[in-house]
Coordinates of C-alpha atoms in Angstrom, one line a residue:
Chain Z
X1 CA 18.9 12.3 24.2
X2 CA 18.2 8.5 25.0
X3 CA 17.1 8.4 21.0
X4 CA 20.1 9.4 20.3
X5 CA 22.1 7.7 22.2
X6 CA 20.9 4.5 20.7
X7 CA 20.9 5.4 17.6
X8 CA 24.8 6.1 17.6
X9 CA 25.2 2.5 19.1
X10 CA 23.1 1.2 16.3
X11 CA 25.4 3.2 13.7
X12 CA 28.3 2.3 15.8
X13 CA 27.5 -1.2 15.5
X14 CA 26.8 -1.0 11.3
X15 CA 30.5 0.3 11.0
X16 CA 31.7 -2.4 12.5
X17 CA 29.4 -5.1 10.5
X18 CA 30.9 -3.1 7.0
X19 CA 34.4 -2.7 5.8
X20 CA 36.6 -1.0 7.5
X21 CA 37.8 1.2 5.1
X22 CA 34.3 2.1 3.6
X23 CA 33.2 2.3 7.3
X24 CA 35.7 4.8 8.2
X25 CA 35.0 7.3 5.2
X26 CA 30.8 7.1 5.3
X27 CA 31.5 7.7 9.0
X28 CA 33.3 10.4 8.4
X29 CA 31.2 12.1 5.6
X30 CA 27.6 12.0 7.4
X31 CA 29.6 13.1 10.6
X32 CA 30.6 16.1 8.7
X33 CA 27.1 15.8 6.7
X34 CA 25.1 16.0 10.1
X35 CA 27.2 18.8 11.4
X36 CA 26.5 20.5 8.3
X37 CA 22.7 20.2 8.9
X38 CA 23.2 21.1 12.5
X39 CA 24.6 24.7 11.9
X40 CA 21.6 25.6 9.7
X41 CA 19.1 27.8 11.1
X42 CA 16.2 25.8 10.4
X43 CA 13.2 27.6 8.2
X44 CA 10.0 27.1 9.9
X45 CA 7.9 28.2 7.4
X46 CA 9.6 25.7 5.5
X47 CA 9.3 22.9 7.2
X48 CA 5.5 23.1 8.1
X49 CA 4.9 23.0 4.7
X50 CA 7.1 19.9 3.9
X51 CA 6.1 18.5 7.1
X52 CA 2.6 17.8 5.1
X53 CA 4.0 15.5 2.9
X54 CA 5.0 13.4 5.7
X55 CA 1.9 13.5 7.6
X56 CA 0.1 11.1 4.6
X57 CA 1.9 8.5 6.3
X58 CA 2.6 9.8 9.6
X59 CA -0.2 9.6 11.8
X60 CA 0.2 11.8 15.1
X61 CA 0.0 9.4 17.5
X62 CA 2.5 6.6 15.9
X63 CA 1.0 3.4 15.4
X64 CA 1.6 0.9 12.2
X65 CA 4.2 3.5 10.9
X66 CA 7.0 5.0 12.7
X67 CA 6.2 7.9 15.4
X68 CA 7.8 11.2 14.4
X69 CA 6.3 13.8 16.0
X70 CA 7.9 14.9 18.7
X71 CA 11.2 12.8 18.1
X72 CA 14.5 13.7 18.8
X73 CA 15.6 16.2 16.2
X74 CA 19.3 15.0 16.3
X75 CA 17.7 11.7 15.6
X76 CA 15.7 12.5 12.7
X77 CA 17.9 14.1 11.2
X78 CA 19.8 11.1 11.2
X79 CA 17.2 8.9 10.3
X80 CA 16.2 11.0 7.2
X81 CA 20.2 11.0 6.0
X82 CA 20.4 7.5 6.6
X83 CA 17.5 7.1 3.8
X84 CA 19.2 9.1 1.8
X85 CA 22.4 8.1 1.7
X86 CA 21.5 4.5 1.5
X87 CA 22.6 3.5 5.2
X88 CA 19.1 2.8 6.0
X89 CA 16.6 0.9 3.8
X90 CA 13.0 1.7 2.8
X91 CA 11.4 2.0 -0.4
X92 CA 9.0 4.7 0.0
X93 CA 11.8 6.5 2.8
X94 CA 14.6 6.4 0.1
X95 CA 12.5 8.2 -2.1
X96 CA 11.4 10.7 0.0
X97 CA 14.5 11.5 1.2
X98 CA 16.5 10.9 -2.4
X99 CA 15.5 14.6 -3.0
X100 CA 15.7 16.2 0.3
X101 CA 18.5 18.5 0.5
X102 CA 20.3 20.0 4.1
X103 CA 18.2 22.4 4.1
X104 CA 15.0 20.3 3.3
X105 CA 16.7 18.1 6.5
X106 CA 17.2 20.4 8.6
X107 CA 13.5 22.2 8.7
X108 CA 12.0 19.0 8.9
X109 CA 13.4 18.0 12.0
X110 CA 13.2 21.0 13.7
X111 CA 9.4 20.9 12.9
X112 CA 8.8 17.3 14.2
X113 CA 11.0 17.6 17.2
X114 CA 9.0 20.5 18.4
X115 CA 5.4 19.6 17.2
X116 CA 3.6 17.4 19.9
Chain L
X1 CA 0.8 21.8 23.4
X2 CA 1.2 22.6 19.2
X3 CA 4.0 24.1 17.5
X4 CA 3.3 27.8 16.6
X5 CA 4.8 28.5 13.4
X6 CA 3.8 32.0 13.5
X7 CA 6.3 32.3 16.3
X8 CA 9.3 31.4 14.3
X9 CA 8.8 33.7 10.9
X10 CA 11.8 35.9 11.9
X11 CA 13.9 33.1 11.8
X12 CA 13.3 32.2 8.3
X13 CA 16.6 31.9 6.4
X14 CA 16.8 33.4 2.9
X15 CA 17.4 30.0 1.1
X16 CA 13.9 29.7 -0.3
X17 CA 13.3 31.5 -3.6
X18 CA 9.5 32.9 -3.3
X19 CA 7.7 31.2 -6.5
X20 CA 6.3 34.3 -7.1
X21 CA 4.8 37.7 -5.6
X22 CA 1.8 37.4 -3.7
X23 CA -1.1 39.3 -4.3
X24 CA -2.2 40.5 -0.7
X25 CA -5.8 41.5 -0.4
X26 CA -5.0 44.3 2.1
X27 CA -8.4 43.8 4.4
X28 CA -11.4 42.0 4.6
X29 CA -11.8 37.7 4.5
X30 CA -11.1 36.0 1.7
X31 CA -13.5 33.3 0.4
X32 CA -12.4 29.8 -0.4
X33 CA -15.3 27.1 -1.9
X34 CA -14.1 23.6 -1.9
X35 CA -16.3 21.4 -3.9
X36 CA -16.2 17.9 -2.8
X37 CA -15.1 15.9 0.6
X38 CA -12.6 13.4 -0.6
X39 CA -8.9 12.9 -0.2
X40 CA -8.2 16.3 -2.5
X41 CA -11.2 18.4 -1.3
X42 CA -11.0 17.1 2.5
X43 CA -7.1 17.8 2.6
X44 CA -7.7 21.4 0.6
X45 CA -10.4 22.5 3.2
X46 CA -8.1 21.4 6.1
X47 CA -5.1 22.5 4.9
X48 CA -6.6 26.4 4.0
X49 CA -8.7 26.6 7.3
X50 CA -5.9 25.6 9.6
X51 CA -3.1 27.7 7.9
X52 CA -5.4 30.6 7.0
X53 CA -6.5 31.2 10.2
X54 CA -9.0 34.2 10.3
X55 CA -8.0 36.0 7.2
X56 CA -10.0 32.8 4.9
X57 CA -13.4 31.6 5.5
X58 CA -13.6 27.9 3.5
X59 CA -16.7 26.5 2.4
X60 CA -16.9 22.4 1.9
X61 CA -19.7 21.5 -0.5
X62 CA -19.8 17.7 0.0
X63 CA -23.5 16.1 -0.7
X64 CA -22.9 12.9 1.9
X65 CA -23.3 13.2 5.9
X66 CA -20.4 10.9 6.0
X67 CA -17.5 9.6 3.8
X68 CA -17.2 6.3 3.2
X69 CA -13.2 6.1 1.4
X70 CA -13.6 3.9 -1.9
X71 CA -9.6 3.2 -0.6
X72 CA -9.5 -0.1 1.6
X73 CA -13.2 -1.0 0.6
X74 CA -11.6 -3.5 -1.5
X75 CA -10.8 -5.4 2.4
X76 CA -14.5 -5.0 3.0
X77 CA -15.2 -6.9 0.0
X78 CA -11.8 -9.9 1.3
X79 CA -13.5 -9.7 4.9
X80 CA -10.6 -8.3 6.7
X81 CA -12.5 -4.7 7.3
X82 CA -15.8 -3.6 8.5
X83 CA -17.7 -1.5 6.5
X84 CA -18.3 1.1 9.1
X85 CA -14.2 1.2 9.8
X86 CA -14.4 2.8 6.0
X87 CA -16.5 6.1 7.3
X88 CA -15.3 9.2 8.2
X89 CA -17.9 12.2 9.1
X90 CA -17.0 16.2 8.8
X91 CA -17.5 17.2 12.5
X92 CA -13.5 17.8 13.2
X93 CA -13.6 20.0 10.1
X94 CA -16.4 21.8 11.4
X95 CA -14.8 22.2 14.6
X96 CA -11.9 23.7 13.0
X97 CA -13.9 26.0 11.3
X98 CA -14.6 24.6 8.0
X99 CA -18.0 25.6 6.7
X100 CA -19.7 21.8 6.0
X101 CA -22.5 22.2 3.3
X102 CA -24.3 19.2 2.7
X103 CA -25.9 19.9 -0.6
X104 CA -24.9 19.1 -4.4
X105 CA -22.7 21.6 -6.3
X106 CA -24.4 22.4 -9.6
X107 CA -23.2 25.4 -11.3
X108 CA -20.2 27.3 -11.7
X109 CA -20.7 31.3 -12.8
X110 CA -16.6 31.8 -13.4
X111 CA -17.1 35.8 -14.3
X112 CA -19.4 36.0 -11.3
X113 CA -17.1 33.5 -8.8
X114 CA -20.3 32.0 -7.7
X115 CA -21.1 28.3 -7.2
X116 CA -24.5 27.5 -7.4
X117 CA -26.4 24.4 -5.1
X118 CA -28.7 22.3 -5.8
X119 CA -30.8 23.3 -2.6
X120 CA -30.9 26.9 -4.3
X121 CA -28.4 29.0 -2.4
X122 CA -25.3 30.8 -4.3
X123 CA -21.8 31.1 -3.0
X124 CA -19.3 33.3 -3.9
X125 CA -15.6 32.7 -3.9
X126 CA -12.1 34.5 -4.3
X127 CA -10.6 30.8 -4.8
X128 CA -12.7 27.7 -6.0
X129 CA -11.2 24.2 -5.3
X130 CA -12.9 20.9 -7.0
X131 CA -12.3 17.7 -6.4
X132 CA -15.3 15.8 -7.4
X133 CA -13.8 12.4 -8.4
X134 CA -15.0 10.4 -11.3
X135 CA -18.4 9.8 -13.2
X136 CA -18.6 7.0 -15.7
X137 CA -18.6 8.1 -19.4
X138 CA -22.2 7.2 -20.6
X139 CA -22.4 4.4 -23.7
X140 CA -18.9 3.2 -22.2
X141 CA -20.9 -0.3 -22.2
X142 CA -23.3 -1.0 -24.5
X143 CA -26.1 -2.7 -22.5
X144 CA -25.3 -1.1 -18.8
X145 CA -26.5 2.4 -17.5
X146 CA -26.7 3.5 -13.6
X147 CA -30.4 2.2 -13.6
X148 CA -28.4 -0.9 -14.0
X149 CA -26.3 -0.7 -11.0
X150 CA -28.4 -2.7 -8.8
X151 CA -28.4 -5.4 -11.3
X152 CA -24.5 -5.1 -12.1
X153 CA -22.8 -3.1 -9.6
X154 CA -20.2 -0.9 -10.3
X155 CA -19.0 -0.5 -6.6
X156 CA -16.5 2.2 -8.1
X157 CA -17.5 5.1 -5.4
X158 CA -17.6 4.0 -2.2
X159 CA -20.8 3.3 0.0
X160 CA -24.3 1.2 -0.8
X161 CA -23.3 -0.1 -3.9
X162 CA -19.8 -1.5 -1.9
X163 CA -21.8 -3.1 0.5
X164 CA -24.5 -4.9 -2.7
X165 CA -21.7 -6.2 -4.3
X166 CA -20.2 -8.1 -1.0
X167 CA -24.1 -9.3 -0.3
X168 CA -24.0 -10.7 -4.4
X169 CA -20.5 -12.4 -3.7
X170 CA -21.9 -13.4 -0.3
X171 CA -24.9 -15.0 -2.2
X172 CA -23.8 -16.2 -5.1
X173 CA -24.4 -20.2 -6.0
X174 CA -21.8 -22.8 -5.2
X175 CA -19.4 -22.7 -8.1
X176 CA -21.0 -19.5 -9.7
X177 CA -18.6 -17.3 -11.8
X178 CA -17.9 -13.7 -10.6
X179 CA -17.4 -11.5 -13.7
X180 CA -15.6 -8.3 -13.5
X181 CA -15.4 -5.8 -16.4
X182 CA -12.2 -3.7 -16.0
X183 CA -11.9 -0.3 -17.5
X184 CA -9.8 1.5 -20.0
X185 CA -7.5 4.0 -18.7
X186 CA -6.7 6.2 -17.5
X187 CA -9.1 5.5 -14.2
X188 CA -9.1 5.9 -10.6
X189 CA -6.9 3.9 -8.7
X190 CA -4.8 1.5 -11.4
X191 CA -4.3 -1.4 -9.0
X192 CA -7.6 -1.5 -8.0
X193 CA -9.7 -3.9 -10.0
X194 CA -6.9 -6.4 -9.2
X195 CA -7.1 -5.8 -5.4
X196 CA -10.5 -6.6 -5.8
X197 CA -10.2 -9.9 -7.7
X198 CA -7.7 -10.9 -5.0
X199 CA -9.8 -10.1 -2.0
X200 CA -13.5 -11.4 -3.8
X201 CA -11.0 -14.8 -4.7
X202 CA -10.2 -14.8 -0.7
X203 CA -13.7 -14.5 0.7
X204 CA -14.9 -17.1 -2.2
X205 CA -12.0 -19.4 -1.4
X206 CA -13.7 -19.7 2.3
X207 CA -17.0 -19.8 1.2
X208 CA -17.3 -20.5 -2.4
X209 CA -14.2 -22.8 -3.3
X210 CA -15.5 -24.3 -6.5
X211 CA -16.1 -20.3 -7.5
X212 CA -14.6 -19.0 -10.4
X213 CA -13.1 -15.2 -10.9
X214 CA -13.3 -13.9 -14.6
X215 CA -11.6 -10.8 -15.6
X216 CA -12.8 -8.8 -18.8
X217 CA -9.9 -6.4 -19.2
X218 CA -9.3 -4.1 -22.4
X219 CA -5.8 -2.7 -21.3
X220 CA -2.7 -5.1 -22.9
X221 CA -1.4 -4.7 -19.4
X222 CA -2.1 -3.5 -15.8
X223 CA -0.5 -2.0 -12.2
X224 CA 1.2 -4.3 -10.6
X225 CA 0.9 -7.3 -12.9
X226 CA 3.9 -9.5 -12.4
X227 CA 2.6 -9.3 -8.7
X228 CA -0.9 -10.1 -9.0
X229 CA -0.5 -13.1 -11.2
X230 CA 2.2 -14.4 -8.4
X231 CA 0.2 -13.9 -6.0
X232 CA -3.0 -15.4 -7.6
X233 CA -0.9 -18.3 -8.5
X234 CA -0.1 -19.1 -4.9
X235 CA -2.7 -18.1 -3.1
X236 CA -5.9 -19.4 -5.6
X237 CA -4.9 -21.5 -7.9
X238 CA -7.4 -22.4 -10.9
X239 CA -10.4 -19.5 -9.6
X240 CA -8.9 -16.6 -11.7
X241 CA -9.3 -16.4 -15.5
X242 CA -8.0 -13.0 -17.3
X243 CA -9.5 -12.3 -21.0
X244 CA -7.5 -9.6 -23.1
X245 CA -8.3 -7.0 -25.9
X246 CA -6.3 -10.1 -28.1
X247 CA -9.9 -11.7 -27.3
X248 CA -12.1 -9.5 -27.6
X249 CA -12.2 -8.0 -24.4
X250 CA -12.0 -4.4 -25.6
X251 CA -15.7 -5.3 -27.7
X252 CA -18.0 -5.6 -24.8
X253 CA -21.3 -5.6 -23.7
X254 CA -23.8 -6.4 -20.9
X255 CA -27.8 -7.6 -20.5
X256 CA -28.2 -7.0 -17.1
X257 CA -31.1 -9.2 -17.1
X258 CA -30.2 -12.1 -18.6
X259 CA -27.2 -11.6 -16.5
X260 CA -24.8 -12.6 -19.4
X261 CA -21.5 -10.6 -21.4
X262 CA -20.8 -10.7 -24.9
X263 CA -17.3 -10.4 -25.8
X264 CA -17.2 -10.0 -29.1
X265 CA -19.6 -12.1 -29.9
X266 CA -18.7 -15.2 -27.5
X267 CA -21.7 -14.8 -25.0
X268 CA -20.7 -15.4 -21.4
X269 CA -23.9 -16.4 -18.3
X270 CA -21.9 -15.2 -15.2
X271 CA -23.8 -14.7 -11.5
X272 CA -22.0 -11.6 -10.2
X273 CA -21.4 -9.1 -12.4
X274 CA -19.0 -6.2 -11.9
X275 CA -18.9 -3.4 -14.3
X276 CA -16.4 -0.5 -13.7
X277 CA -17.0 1.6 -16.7
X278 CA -14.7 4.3 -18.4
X279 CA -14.2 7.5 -16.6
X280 CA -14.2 10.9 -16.8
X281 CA -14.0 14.1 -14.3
X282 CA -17.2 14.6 -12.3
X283 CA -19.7 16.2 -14.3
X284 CA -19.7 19.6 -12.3
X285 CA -16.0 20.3 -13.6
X286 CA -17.3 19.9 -16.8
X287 CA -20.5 22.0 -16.2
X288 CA -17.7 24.5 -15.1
X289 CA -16.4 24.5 -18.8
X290 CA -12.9 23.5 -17.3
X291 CA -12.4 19.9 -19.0
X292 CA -10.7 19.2 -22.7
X293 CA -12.1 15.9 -23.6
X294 CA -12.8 13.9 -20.1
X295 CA -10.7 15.4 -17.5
X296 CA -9.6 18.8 -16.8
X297 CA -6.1 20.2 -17.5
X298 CA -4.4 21.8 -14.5
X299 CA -0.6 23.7 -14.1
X300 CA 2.0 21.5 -12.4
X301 CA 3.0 23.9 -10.4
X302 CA 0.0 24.3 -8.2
X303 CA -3.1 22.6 -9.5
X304 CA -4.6 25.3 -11.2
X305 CA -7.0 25.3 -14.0
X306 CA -5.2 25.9 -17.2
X307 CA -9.1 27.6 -18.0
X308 CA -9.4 29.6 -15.4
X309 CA -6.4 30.7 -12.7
X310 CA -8.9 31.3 -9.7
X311 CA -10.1 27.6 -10.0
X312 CA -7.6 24.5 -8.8
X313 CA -8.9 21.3 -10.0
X314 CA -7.5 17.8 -7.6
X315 CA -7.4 14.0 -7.7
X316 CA -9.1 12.2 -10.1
X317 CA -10.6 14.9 -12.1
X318 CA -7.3 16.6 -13.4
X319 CA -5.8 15.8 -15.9
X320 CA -1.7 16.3 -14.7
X321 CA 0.9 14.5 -16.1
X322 CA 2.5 11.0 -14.7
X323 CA 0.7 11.1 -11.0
X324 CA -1.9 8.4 -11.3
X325 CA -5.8 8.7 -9.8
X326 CA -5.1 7.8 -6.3
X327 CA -6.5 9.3 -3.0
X328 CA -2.8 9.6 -2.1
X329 CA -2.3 11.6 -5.4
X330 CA -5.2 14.1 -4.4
X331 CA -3.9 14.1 -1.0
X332 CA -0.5 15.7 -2.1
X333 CA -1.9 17.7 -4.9
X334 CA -4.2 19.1 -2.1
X335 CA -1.3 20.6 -0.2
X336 CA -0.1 22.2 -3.1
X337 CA -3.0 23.7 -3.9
X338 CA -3.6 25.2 -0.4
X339 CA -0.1 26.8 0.2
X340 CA -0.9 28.5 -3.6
X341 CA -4.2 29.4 -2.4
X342 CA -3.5 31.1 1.2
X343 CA -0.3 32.5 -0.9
X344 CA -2.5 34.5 -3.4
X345 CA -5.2 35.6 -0.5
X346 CA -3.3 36.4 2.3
X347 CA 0.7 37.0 1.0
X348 CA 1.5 33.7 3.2
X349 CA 5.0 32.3 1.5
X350 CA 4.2 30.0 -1.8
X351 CA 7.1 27.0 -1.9
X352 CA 7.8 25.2 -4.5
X353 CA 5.3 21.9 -5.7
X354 CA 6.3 19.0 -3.9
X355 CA 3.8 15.7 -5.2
X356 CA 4.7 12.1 -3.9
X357 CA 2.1 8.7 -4.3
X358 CA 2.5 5.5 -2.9
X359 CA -0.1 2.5 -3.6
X360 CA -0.6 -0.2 -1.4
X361 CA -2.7 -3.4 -2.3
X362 CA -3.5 -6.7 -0.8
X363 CA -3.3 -10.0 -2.4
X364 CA -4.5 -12.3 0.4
X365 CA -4.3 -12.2 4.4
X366 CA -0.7 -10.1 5.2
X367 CA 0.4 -10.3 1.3
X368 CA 0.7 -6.7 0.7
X369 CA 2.5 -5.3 -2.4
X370 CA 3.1 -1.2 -2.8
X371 CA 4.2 1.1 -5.8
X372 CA 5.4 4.6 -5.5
X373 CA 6.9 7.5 -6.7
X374 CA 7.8 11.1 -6.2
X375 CA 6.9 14.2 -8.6
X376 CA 8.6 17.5 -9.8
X377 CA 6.3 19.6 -12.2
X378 CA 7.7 20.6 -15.4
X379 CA 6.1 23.2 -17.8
X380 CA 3.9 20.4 -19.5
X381 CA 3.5 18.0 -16.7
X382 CA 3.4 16.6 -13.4
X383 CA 6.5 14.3 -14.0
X384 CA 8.1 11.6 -12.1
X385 CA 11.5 11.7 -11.0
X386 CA 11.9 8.3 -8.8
X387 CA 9.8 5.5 -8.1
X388 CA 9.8 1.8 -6.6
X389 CA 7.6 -1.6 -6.2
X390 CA 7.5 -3.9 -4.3
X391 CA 9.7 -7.4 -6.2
X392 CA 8.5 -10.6 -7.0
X393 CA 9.3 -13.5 -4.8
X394 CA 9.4 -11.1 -1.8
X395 CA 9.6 -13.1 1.8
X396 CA 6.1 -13.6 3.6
X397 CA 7.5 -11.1 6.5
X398 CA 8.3 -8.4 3.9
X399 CA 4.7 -8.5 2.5
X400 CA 3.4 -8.5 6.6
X401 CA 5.3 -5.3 6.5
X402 CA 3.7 -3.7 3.5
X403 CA 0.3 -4.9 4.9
X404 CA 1.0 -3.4 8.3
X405 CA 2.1 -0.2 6.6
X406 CA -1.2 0.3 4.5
X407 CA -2.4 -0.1 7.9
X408 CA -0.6 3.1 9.0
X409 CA -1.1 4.8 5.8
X410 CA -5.2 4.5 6.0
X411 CA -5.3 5.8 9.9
X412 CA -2.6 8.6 8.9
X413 CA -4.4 9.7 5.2
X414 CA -7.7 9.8 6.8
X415 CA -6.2 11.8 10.1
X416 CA -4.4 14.4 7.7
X417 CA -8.0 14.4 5.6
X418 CA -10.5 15.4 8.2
X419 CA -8.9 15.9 11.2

């Protein structure tokens, strides 16, 4: 929840930095984006197997690259359309994410919020 | 406390198309041989045991006690990592259940599904996996063999001959010339030859500043080019010296005892000599019958042999499409390979091939550079559909940041490899 929490100030405080206009619609599409994700029912078949492409990168414990097992899934879902959508910015992230779809989203976070 | 995934199977939405039908063996324990430990054999093993639970017994066939990764032991060589930080042993893997055979594959009997050793003993399989890296093509320099290797290492698979060519660079006389023959390609890991010119220029440039680099290259053009020369520019100014195929460089050999290269007739004395031959699949994937020319086709969608469909051939060895020869490759391919393996043996759920590669390099202290991409496969190939590198003229904290990632990649690749 705390994840989150921040994380909407930090997106809060990227509208503001960006036009207004274009602030107000990209707000308004990956609000409706996330909720979108949110109503899936996650497949968690699914996402153990594309959890494995994350995890030659993501080492369980954290450490030089980002922790995300365990993570708030709200948050990571975020994160992960962020990267996609261009509202975060990392090479090998963008890519990654360039060919998730909702569904792709949605079981990857529920696996990573509830692995350990 | 891990996540159960069995737990959640009735909540599976229909969204996923099933590949195809699996074949369910209906009792009994299915036999899975994995031949070789590296980043595709390591990953497969894992991958199978821990998904496959009691239903698959997997078998690793991997000659060394431990695994020193031929990725990073290009810092060895710059000073910036110990040599034992690049070893890895199989006792998670055995924990887990994998069944660790120290031996050397040597046979393949495909109508029998039997792998034979080299200690004598025969193992039969439902599924064979190989991953045996590379072997140099024989003749692919006129002059240098492995009984040369001491003499003029390759330092090309990880280990002793890693450690002799840092005790030559170590060694070598003030304002000696380090000599390194690049191969053709296609070969294991494009970028690095390069990484290891930059990181033999930065231990020189401590020890050895008078020292020149030279680099005997028959490709036009390399990984990461643009980049390298930057960087060399910068960082070692006058030490590195490149020689082209428009020089000869693609008419080459060595006299190992002289210590000298001719290219093309221009004969060159150098004091360290580094020869990384042409390459081809390890020679048990050819024993197997599974190669056309040097490497062994495979099927995009799930690394099988396009020989033999019980047999999955990963990494280096394959031959695949756009993916290059990288331990990140194998890595992916590996877990690609396993969910089409446990699908066929126990009726687990096959999804669709997902490959991704990302290569890191280091060009001096905290310069690090990357290339990557992602993969779909196509009916002839494993293609790319987006990639990235790193630009030129990229601010000292953004190469930190690459470096520190590599950082995260080698403790996160080797953690998803054995455990």
């Amino acid at each position: 929840m705390i994840a989150t929490a921040i994380h909407r100030a930090a997106l809060a405080a990227l509208c503001l930095a960006a036009p207004p206009a274009t602030a107000f619609s990209e707000t308004s599409d990956a609000d409706q984006r996330r909720e979108a994700i949110l109503a899936l029912t996650p497949d968690a078949e699914y996402g153990a197997y594309l959890s494995s492409e994350c995890t030659a990168c993501h080492a369980e414990e954290g450490g030089d690259i980002p922790l995300i097992h365990g993570q708030d899934r709200e948050a990571l879902i975020d994160a992960l359309l962020g990267y996609k959508t261009g509202t975060r910015s990392h090479d090998v992230m963008e890519t990654i994410a360039g060919r998730l779809g909702d569904e792709e989203i949605a079981a990857l976070a529920a696996y990573f919020s509830e692995v350990n | 406390m891990r996540f159960n995934r069995r737990g959640f199977i009735g909540a599976a939405s229909a969204g996923i198309g099933l590949l195809a039908a699996p074949m369910v063996r209906a009792q009994g324990v299915a036999n899975v041989v994995v031949i070789g430990g590296g980043a595709g054999g390591a990953t497969a093993a894992r991958y199978i045991a821990k998904d496959g639970g009691d239903r698959v017994r997997v078998t690793l066939i991997e000659p060394s006690r431990a695994y020193y990764t031929c990725f990073f032991s290009n810092l060895y060589l710059g000073g910036l990592r110990e040599f034992d930080s690049l070893g890895h042993s199989y006792g998670t893997l055995a924990s887990m259940g994998v069944n660790v055979v120290h031996d050397w594959a040597v046979g393949v009997d495909r109508d029998a599904k039997t792998v034979s050793l080299a200690g004598g003993a025969s193992l039969p399989y439902d599924r064979l996996v190989i991953s045996p890296g590379i072997d140099f093509k024989e003749g692919a320099i006129p002059g240098w063999d492995l009984s040369a290797q001491n003499a003029m290492p390759h330092a090309y698979r990880a280990g002793s001959q890693t450690e002799l060519l840092k005790a030559q660079v170590m060694a070598m006389r003030e304002g000696g010339t380090f000599a390194i023959i690049a191969p053709p390609n296609p070969y294991r890991c494009p970028p690095g030859p390069y990484e290891r010119v930059s990181m033999v220029a930065h231990t020189l440039r401590e020890i050895n500043p008078t020292a020149k680099i030279l680099i005997v290259d028959p490709k036009e053009s390399y990984s990461k080019q643009a980049l390298f020369e930057d960087g060399w520019q910068a960082h070692y100014p006058g030490m590195i010296e490149r020689i082209g195929p428009d020089f000869g460089a693609n008419i080459v050999s060595v006299d190992p005892a002289a210590m000298t290269i001719d290219i093309d007739g221009q004969v060159e004395q150098v004091d360290v000599c580094n020869v990384i031959p042409a390459q081809m699949a390890g020679r048990i994937v050819h024993e197997a019958g599974l190669t056309e020319g040097d490497w062994a086709p495979v099927n995009p969608a799930d690394m099988s042999s396009r020989v033999d469909p019980n047999v999955f051939i990963l990494g280096d060895a394959a031959n695949q499409g756009d993916m290059p020869k990288s331990a990140f490759a194998a890595n992916s391919q590996a877990k690609v390979c396993a969910n089409a393996v446990l699908g066929a043996l126990t009726g687990s759920r096959v999804f669709p091939a997902r490959y991704s590669n990302t290569c890191w390099s280091l060009i001096d202290t905290e310069d690090g550079v990357k290339v990557g991409a992602t993969y779909e496969p196509t009916e002839e190939k494993i293609a790319s559909v987006d990639s990235f590198v790193s630009e030129q003229g990229e601010s000292p904290e953004v190469r930190a940041e690459t470096y520190r990632e590599s950082l995260g990649w080698y403790d996160a690749i080797t953690e998803d490899m054995f455990g």
